[in-house]
Every structure is written in structure tokens, then in C-alpha cells.
mmCIF file of C-alpha atoms in Angstrom:
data_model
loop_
_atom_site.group_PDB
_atom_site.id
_atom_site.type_symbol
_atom_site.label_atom_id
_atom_site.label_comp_id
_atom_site.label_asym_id
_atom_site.label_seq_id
_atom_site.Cartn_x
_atom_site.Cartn_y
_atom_site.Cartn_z
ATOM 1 C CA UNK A 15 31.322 17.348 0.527
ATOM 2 C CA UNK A 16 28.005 15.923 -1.499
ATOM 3 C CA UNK A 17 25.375 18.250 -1.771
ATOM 4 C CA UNK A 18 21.998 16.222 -0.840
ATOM 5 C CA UNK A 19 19.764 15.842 1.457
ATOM 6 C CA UNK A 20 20.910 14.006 4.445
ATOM 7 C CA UNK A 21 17.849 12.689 6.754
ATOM 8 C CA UNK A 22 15.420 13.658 4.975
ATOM 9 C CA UNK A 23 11.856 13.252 5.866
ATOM 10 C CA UNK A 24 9.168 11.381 3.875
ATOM 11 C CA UNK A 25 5.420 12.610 4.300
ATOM 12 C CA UNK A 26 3.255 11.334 7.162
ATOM 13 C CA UNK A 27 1.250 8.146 5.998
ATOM 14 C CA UNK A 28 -1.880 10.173 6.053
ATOM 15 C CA UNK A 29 -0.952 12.738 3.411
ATOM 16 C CA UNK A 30 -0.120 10.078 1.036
ATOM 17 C CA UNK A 31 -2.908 8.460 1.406
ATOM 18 C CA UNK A 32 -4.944 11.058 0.646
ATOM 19 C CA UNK A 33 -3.333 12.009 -2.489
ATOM 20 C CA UNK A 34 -4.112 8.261 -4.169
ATOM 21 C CA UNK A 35 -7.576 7.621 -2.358
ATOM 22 C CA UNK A 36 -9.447 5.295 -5.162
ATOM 23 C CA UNK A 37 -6.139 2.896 -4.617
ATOM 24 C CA UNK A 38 -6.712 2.610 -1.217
ATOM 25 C CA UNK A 39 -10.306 2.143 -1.042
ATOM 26 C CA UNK A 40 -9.913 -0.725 -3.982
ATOM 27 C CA UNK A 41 -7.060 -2.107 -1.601
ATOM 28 C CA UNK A 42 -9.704 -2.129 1.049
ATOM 29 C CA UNK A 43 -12.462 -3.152 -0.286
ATOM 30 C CA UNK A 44 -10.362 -6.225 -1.535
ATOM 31 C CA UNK A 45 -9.189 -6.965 2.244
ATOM 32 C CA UNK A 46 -12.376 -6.852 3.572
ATOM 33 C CA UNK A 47 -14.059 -9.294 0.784
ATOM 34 C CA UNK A 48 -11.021 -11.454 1.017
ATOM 35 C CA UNK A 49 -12.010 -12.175 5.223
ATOM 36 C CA UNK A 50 -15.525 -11.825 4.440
ATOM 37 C CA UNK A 51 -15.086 -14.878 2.150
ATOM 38 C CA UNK A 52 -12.554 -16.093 4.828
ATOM 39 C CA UNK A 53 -15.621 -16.298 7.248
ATOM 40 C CA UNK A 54 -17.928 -17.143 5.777
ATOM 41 C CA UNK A 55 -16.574 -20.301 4.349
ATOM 42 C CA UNK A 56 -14.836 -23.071 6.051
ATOM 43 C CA UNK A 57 -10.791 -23.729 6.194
ATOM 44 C CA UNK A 58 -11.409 -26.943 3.934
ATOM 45 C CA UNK A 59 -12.543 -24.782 1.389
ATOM 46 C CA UNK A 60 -10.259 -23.796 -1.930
ATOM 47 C CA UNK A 61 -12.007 -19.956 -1.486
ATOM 48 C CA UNK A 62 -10.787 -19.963 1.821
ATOM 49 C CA UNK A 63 -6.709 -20.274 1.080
ATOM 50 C CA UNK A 64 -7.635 -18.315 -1.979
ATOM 51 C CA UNK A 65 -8.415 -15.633 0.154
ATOM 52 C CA UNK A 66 -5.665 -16.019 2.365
ATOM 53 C CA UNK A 67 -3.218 -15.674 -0.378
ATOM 54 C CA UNK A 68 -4.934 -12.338 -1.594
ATOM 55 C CA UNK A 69 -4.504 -10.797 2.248
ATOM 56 C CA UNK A 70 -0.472 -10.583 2.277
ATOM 57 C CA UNK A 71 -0.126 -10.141 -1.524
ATOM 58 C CA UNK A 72 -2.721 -7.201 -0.732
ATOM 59 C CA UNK A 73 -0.558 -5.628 2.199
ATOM 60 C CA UNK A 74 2.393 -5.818 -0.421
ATOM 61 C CA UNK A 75 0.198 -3.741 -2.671
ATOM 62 C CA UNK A 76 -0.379 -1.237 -0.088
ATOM 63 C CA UNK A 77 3.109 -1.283 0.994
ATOM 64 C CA UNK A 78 4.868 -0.527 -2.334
ATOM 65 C CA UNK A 79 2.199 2.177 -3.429
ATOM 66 C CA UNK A 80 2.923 4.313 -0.213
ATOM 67 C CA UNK A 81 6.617 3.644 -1.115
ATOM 68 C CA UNK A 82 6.171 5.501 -4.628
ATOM 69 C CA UNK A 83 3.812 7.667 -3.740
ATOM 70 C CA UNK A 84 6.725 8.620 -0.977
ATOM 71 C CA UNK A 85 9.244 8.472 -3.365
ATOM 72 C CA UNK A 86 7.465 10.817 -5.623
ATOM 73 C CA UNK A 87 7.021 13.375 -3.042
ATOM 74 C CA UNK A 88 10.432 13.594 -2.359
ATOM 75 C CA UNK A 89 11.279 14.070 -5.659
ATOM 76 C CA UNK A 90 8.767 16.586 -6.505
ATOM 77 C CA UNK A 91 10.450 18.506 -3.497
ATOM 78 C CA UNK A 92 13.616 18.098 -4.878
ATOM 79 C CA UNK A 93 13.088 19.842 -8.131
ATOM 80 C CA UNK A 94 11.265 22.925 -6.668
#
């Protein structure tokens, strides 16, 4: 049989978010200029689907970086 872990559990959202703060307050800060900008201008303007573009490609952002930051737990777990 492998040895491994089977099922194992990644830190709570929360933790990892607190490890990495100044990445997730740039990743917010970019959000909430990117609607700012949203509504404040019109939807005929080029800032406006600028903006748009930068709100998914930001969630990706976040998305990945809690996926290393996961994956680096783990594996700082795994060599204790």
C-alpha cells in the first residue's frame, strides 16, 4: 500500500489569507477601483469594459494565490 496522505485537509480560507495579507488587500483595492470606474462611467465607455476585463482576471488572481498558498501549507506539513 502507498504511504500518503489520503483526504487530506487544506487550511480554512481565513488562515491563508492571513498569512499573504498585502496580496489581498492589492487584489482588493484593484476590485473595488475596477467597479468604482465601472460606475462611475458609462457602458459606452472603453474604461468601462476595461474594467470589466480586470474583475474576472482579478478573481483568477485571487483564486490561484490561495491555491499556492494552500499548496504550500501542505507541503510545509509534509516535511515536519
Amino acid at each position: 500500500m502507498r504511504s500518503g496522505r489520503h483526504g487530506a485537509v487544506r487550511p480554512p480560507v481565513g488562515v491563508l489569507i492571513q498569512q499573504d495579507r498585502t496580496d489581498f488587500i492589492l487584489f482588493a483595492v484593484i476590485l473595488l477601483v475596477a467597479v468604482a470606474v465601472m460606475a462611475l462611467t458609462g457602458w459606452t465607455s472603453p474604461a468601462f469594459w476595461i474594467s470589466l476585463l480586470s474583475v474576472p482576471a482579478t478573481v483568477v488572481l485571487v483564486v490561484r494565490r490561495i491555491d499556492r498558498l494552500s499548496r504550500d501549507e501542505l507541503r510545509a506539513e509534509e516535511l515536519l
